[in-house]
PDB file of C-alpha atoms and ligand atoms in Angstrom:
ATOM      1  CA  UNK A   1     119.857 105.158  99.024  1.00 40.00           C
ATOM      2  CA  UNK A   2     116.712 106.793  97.244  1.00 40.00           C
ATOM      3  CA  UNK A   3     118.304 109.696  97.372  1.00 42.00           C
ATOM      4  CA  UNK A   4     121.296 108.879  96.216  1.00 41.00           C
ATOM      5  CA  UNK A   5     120.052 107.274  93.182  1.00 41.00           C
ATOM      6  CA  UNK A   6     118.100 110.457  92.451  1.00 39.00           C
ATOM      7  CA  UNK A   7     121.026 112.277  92.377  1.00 39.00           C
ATOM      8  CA  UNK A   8     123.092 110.307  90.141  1.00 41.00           C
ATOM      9  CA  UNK A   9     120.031 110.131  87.433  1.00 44.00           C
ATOM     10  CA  UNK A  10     119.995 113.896  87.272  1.00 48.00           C
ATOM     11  CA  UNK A  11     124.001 114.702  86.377  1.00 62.00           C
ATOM     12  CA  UNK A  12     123.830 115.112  82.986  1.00 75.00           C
ATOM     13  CA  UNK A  13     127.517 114.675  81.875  1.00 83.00           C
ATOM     14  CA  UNK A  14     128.912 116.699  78.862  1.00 92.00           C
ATOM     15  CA  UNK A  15     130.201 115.165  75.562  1.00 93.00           C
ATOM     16  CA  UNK A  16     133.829 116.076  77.040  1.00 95.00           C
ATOM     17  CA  UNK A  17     133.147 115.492  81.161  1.00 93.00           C
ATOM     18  CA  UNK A  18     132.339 111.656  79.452  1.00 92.00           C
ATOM     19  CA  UNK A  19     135.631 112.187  77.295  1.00 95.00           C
ATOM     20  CA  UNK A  20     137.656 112.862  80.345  1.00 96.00           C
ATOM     21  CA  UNK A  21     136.580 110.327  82.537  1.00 92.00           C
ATOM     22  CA  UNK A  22     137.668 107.956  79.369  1.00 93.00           C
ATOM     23  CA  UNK A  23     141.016 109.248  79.532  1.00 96.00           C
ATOM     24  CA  UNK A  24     141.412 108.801  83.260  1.00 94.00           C
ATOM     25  CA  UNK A  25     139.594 105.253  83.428  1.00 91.00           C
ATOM     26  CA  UNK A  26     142.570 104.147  80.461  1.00 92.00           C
ATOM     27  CA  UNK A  27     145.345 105.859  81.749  1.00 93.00           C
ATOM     28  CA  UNK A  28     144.992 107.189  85.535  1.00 86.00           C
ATOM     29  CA  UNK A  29     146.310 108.366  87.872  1.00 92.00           C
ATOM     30  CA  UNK A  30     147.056 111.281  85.477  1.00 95.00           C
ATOM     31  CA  UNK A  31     147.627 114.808  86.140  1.00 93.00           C
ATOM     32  CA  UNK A  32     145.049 117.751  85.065  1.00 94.00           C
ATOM     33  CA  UNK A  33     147.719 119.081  83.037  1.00 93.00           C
ATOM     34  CA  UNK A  34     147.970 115.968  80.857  1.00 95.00           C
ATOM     35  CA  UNK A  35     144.480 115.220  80.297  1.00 96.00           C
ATOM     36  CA  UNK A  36     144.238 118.915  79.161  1.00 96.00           C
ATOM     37  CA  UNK A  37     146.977 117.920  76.455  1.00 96.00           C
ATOM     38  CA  UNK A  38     145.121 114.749  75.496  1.00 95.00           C
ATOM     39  CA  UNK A  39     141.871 117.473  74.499  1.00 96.00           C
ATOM     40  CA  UNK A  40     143.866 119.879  73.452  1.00 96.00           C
ATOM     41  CA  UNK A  41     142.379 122.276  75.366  1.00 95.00           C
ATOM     42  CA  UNK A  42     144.249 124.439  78.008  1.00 94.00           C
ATOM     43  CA  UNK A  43     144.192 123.273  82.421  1.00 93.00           C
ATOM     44  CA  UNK A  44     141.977 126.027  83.172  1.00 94.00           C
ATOM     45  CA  UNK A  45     139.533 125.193  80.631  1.00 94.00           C
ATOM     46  CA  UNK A  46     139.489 121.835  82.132  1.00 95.00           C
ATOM     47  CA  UNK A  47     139.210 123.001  85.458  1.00 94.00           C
ATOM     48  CA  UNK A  48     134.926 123.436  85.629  1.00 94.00           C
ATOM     49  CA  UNK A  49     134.747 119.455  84.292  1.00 95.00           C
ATOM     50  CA  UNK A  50     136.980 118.274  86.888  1.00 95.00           C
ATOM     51  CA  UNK A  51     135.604 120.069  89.991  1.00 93.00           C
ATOM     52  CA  UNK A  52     132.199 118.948  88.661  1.00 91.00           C
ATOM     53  CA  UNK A  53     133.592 115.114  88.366  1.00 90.00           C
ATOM     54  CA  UNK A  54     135.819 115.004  91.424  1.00 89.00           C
ATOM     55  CA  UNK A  55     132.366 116.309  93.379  1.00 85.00           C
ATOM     56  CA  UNK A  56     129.994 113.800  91.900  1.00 80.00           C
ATOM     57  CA  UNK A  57     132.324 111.069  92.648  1.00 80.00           C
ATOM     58  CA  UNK A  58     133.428 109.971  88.975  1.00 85.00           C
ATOM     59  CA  UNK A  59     136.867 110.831  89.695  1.00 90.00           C
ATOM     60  CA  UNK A  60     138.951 111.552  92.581  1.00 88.00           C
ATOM     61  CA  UNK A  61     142.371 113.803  93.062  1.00 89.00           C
ATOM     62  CA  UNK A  62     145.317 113.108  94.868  1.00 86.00           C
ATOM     63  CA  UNK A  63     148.020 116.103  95.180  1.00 84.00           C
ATOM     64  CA  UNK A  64     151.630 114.994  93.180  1.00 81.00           C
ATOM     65  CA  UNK A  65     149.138 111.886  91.808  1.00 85.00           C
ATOM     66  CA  UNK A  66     146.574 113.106  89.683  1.00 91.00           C
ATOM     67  CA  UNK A  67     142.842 111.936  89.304  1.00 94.00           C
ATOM     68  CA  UNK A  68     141.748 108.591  88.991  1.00 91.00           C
ATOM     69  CA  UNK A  69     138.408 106.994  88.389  1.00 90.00           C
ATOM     70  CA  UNK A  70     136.335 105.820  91.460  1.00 82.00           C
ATOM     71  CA  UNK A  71     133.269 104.788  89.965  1.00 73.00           C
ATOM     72  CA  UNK A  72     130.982 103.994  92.490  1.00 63.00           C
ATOM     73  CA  UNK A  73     131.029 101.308  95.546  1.00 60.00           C
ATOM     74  CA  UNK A  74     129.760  98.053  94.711  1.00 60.00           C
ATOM     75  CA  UNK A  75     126.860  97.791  97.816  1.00 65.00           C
ATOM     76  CA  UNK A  76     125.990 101.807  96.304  1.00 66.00           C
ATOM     77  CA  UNK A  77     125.488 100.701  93.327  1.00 64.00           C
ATOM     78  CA  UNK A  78     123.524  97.533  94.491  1.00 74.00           C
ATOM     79  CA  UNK A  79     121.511  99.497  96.812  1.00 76.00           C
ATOM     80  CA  UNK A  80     120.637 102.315  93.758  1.00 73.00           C
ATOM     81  CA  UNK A  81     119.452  98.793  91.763  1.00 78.00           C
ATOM     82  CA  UNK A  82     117.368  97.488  94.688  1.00 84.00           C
ATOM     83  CA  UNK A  83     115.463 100.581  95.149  1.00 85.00           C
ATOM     84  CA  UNK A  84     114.502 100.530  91.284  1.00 87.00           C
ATOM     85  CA  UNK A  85     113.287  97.382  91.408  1.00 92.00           C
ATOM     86  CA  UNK A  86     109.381  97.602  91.942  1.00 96.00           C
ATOM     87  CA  UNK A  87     106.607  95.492  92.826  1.00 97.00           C
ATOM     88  CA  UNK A  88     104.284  96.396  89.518  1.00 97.00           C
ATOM     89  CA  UNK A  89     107.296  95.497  87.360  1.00 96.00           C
ATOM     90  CA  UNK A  90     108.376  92.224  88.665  1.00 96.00           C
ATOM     91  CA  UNK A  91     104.761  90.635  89.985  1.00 97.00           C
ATOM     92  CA  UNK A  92     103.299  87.602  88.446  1.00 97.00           C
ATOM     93  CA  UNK A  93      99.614  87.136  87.225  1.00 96.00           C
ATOM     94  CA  UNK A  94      97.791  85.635  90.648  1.00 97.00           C
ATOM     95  CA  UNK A  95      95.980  82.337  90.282  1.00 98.00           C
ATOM     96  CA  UNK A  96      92.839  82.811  92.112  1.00 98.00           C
ATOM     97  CA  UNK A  97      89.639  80.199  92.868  1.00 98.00           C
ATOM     98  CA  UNK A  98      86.206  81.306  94.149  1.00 98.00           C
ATOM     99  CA  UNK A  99      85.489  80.825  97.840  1.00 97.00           C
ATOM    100  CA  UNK A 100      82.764  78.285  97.236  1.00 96.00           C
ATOM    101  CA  UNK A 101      85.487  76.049  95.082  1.00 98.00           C
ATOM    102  CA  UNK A 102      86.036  72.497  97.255  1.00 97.00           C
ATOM    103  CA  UNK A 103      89.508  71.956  98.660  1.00 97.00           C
ATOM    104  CA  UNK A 104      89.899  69.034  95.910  1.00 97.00           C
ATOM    105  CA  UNK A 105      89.427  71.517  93.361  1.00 97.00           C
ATOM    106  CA  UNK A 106      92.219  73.977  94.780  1.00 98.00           C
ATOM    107  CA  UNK A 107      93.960  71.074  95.175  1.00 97.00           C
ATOM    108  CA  UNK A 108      93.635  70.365  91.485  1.00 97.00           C
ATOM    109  CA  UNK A 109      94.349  74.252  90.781  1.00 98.00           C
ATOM    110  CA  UNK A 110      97.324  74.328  92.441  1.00 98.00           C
ATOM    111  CA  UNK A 111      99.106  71.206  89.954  1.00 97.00           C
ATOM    112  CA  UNK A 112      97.085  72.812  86.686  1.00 98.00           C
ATOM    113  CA  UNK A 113      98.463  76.845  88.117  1.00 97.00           C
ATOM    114  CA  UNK A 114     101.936  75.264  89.183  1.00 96.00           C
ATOM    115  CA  UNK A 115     101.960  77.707  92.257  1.00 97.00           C
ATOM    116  CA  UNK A 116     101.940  76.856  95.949  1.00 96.00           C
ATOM    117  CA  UNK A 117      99.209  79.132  96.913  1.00 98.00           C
ATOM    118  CA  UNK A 118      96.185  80.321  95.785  1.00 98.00           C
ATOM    119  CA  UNK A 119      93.761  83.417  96.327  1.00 98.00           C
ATOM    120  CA  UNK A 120      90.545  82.604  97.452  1.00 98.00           C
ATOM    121  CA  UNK A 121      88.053  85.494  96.224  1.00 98.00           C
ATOM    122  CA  UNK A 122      84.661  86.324  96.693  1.00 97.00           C
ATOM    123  CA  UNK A 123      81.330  86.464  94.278  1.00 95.00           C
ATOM    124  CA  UNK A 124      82.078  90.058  93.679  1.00 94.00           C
ATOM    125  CA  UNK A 125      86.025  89.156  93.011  1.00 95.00           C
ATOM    126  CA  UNK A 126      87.514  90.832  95.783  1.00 97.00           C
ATOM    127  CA  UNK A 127      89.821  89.608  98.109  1.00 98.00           C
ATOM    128  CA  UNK A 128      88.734  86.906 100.554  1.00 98.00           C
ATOM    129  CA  UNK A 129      91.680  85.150 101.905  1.00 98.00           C
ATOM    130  CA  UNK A 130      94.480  82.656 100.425  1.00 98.00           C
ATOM    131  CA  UNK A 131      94.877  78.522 100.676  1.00 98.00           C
ATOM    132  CA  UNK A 132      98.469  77.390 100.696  1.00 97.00           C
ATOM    133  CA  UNK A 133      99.804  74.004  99.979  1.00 97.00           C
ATOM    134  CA  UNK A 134     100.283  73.164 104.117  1.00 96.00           C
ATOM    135  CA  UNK A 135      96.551  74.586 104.502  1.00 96.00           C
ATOM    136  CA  UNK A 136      95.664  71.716 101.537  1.00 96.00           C
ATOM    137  CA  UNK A 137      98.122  68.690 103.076  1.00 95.00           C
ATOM    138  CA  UNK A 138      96.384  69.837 106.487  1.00 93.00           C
ATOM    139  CA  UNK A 139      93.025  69.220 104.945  1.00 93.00           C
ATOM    140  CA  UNK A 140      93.593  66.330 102.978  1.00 91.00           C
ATOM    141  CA  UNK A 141      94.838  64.188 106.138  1.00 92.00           C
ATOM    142  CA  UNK A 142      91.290  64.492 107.848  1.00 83.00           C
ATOM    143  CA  UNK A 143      88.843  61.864 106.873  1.00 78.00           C
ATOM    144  CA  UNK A 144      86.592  64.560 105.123  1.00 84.00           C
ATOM    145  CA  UNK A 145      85.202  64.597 101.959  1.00 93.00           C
ATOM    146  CA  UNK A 146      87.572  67.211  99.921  1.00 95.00           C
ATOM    147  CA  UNK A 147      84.872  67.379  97.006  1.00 95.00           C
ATOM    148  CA  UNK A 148      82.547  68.335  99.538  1.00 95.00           C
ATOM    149  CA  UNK A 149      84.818  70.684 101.814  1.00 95.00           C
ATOM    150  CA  UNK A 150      84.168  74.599 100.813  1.00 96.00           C
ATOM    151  CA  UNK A 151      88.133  76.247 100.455  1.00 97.00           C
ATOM    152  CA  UNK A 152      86.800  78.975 102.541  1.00 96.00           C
ATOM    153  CA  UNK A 153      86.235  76.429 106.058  1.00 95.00           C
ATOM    154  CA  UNK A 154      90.420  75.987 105.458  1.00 96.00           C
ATOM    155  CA  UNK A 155      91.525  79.447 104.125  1.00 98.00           C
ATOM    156  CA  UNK A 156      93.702  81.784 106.003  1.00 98.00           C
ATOM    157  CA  UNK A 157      91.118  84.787 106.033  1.00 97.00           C
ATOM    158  CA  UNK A 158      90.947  88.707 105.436  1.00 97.00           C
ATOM    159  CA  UNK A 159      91.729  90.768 107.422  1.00 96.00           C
ATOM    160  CA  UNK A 160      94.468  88.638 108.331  1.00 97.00           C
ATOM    161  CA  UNK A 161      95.924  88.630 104.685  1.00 98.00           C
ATOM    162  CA  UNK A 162      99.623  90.391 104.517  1.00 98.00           C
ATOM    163  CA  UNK A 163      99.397  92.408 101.193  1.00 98.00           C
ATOM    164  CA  UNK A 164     101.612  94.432  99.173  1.00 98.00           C
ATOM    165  CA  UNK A 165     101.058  97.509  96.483  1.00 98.00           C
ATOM    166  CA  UNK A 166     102.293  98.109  93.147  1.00 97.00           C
ATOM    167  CA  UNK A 167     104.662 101.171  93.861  1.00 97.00           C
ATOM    168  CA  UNK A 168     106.616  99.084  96.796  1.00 97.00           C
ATOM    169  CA  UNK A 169     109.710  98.053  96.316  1.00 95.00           C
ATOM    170  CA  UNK A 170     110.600  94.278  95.562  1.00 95.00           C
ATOM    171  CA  UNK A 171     112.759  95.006  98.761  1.00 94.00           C
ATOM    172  CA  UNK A 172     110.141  95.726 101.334  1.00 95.00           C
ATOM    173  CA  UNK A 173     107.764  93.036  99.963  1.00 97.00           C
ATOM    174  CA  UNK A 174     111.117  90.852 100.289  1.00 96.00           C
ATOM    175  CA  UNK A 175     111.128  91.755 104.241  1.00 96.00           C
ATOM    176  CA  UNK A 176     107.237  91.511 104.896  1.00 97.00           C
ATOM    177  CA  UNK A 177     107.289  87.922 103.444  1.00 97.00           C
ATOM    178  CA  UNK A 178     110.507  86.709 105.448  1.00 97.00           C
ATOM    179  CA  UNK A 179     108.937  88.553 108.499  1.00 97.00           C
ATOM    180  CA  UNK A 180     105.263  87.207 108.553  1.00 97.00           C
ATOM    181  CA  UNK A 181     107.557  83.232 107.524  1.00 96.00           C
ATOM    182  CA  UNK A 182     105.292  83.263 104.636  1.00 97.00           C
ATOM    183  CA  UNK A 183     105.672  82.316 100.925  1.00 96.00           C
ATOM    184  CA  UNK A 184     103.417  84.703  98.881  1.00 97.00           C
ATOM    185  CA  UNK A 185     101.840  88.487  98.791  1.00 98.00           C
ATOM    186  CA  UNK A 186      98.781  89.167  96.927  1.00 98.00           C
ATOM    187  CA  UNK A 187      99.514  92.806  95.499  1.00 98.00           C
ATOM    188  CA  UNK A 188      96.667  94.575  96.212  1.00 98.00           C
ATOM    189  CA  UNK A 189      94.722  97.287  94.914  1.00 97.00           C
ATOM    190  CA  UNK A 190      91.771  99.134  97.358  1.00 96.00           C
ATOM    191  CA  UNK A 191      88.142  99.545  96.041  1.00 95.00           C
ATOM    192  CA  UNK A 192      85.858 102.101  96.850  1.00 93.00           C
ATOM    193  CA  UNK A 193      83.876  99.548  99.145  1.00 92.00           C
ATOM    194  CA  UNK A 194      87.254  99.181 100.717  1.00 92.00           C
ATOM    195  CA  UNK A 195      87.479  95.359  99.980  1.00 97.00           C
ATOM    196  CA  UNK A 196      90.896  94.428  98.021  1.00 98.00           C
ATOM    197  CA  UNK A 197      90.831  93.727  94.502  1.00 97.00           C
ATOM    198  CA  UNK A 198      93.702  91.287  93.512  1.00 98.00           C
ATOM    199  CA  UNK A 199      96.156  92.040  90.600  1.00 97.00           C
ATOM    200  CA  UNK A 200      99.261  90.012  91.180  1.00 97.00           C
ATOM    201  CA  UNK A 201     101.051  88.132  93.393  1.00 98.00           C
ATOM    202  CA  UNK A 202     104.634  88.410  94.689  1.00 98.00           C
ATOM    203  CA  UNK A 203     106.471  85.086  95.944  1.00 97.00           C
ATOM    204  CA  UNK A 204     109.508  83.994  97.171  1.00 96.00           C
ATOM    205  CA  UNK A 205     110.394  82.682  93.466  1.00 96.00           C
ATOM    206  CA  UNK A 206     109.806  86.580  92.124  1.00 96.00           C
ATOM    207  CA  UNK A 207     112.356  87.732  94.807  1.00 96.00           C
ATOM    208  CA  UNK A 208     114.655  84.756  93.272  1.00 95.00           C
ATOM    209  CA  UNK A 209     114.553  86.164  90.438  1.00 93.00           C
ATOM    210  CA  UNK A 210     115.114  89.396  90.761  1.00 92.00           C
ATOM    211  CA  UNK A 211     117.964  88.603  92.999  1.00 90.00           C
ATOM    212  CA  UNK A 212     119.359  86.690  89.811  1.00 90.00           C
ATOM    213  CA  UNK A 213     118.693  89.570  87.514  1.00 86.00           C
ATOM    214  CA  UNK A 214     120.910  91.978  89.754  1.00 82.00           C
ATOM    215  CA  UNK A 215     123.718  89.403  89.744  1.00 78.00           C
ATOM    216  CA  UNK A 216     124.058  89.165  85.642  1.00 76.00           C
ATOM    217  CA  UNK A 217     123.359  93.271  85.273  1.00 61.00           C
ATOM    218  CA  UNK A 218     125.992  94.484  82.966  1.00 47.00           C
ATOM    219  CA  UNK A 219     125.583  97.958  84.255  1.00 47.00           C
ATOM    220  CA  UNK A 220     126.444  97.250  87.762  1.00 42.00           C
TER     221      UNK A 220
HETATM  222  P1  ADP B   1     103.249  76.725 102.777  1.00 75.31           P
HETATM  223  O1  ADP B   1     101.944  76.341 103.396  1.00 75.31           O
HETATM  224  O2  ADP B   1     103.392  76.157 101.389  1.00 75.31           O
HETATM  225  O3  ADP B   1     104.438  76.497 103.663  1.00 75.31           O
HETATM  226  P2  ADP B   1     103.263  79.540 103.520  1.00 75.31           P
HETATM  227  O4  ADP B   1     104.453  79.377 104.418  1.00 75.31           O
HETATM  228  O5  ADP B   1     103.193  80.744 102.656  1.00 75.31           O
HETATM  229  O6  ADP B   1     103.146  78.311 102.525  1.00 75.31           O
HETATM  230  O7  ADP B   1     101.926  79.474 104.388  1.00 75.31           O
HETATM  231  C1  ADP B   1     101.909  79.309 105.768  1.00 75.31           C
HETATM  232  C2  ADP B   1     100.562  79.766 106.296  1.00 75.31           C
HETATM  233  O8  ADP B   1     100.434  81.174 106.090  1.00 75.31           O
HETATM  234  C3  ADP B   1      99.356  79.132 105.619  1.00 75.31           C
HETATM  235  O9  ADP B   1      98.375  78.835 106.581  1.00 75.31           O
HETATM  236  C4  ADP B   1      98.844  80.209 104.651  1.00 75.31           C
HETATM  237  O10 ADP B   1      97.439  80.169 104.492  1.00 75.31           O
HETATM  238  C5  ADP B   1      99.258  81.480 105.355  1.00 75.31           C
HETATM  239  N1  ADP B   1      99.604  82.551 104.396  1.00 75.31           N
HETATM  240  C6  ADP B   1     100.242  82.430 103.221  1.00 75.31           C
HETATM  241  N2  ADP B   1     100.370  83.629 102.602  1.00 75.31           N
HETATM  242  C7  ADP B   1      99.788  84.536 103.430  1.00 75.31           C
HETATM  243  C8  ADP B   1      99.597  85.958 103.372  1.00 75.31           C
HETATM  244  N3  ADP B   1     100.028  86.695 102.336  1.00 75.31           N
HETATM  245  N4  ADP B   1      98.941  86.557 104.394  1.00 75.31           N
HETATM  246  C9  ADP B   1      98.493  85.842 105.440  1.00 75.31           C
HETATM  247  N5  ADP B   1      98.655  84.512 105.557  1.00 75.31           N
HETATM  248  C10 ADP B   1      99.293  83.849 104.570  1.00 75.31           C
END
């Protein structure tokens, strides 16, 4: 699919290749000979533009018919969007608390933040692990304290913490959150201590979305 993205971004179509798929979108099927009349141009003139269109797919040619536009497939055309669609240009700003915070202040994070899960980081701000709303409900049906309960003793902990990067695609953090039945991905950034340094997050409402920005797309 990469690949095939690629290659569409690099045909550069001429003022009169564009011209001539025009014609054929309006008026196909139509014969060579015809859309050389419509440019006044001669057929053989023609003939470079339509080799070059029939072989990138704009157009196609059917003996006795003529060419007629083809476009591309809808799921090519879906999968050339998909693949554009990157982590670093659809994340959100993460909401993060400091590992010594109490479990009644996360909780109180989490209403302020309107988010379902938070990042728990350490003194030095890297990544220490992440409190979600079930980790908080779990909590808050004990008899404890929650002012007095460090988020840390509840946290789901590094290195157990299922990450994502900024070049990814949307699509692959898409599969590691429906394959690890979680809600949210920290995207990540390594240090040079090699501790995680947290610069957005990626949840289930980003995918959303994105899913709903594909739909309305003019250009597909
Ligand atoms: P919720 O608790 O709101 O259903 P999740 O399904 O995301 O949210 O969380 C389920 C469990 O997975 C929780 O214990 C949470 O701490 C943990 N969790 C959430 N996100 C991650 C992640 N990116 N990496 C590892 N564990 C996570």
């Amino acid at each position: 699919m990469t690949h095939c993205f690629k290659a569409v971004k690099t045909i550069e179509l001429s003022k009169r290749q564009e011209q001539i798929i025009v014609i054929v979108k309006e008026e196909g099927p139509i014969t060579g000979e015809k859309i050389a009349e419509h440019l006044n141009l001669t057929r053989a003139t023609l003939r470079p533009d339509l080799a070059i269109l029939t072989m990138s797919g704009f157009l196609d040619a059917r003996p006795k018919v003529g060419y007629f536009y083809t476009g591309k497939k809808g799921n090519q055309l879906i999968g050339e969007a998909l693949a554009k669609m990157l982590v670093k240009d659809y994340k959100a700003r993460p909401i993060v608390i400091k590992e010594d915070s109490s479990v009644y202040d996360a909780i109180v994070t989490m209403f302020l933040e309107d988010v379902g899960t938070l990042v728990v980081i350490k003194s030095n701000n890297s990544l220490a692990g992440v409190v979600s709303r079930k980790d908080l409900l779990k909590a808050a049906i004990g008899k404890q304290n929650l002012q007095e309960i460090p988020v840390s003793i509840i946290m789901t902990r590094m290195p157990n913490i299922i990450t994502c990067q900024m070049e990814e695609s949307l699509l692959e953090a898409a599969n590691r959150l429906i394959n690890n039945q979680i809600d949210f991905l920290p995207v990540v950034r390594k240090l040079e201590n090699k501790e995680l340094e947290v610069i957005g997050r990626v949840t289930k409402t980003t995918i959303t979305k994105a899913f709903v920005e594909l739909g309305i797309d003019k250009d597909i």
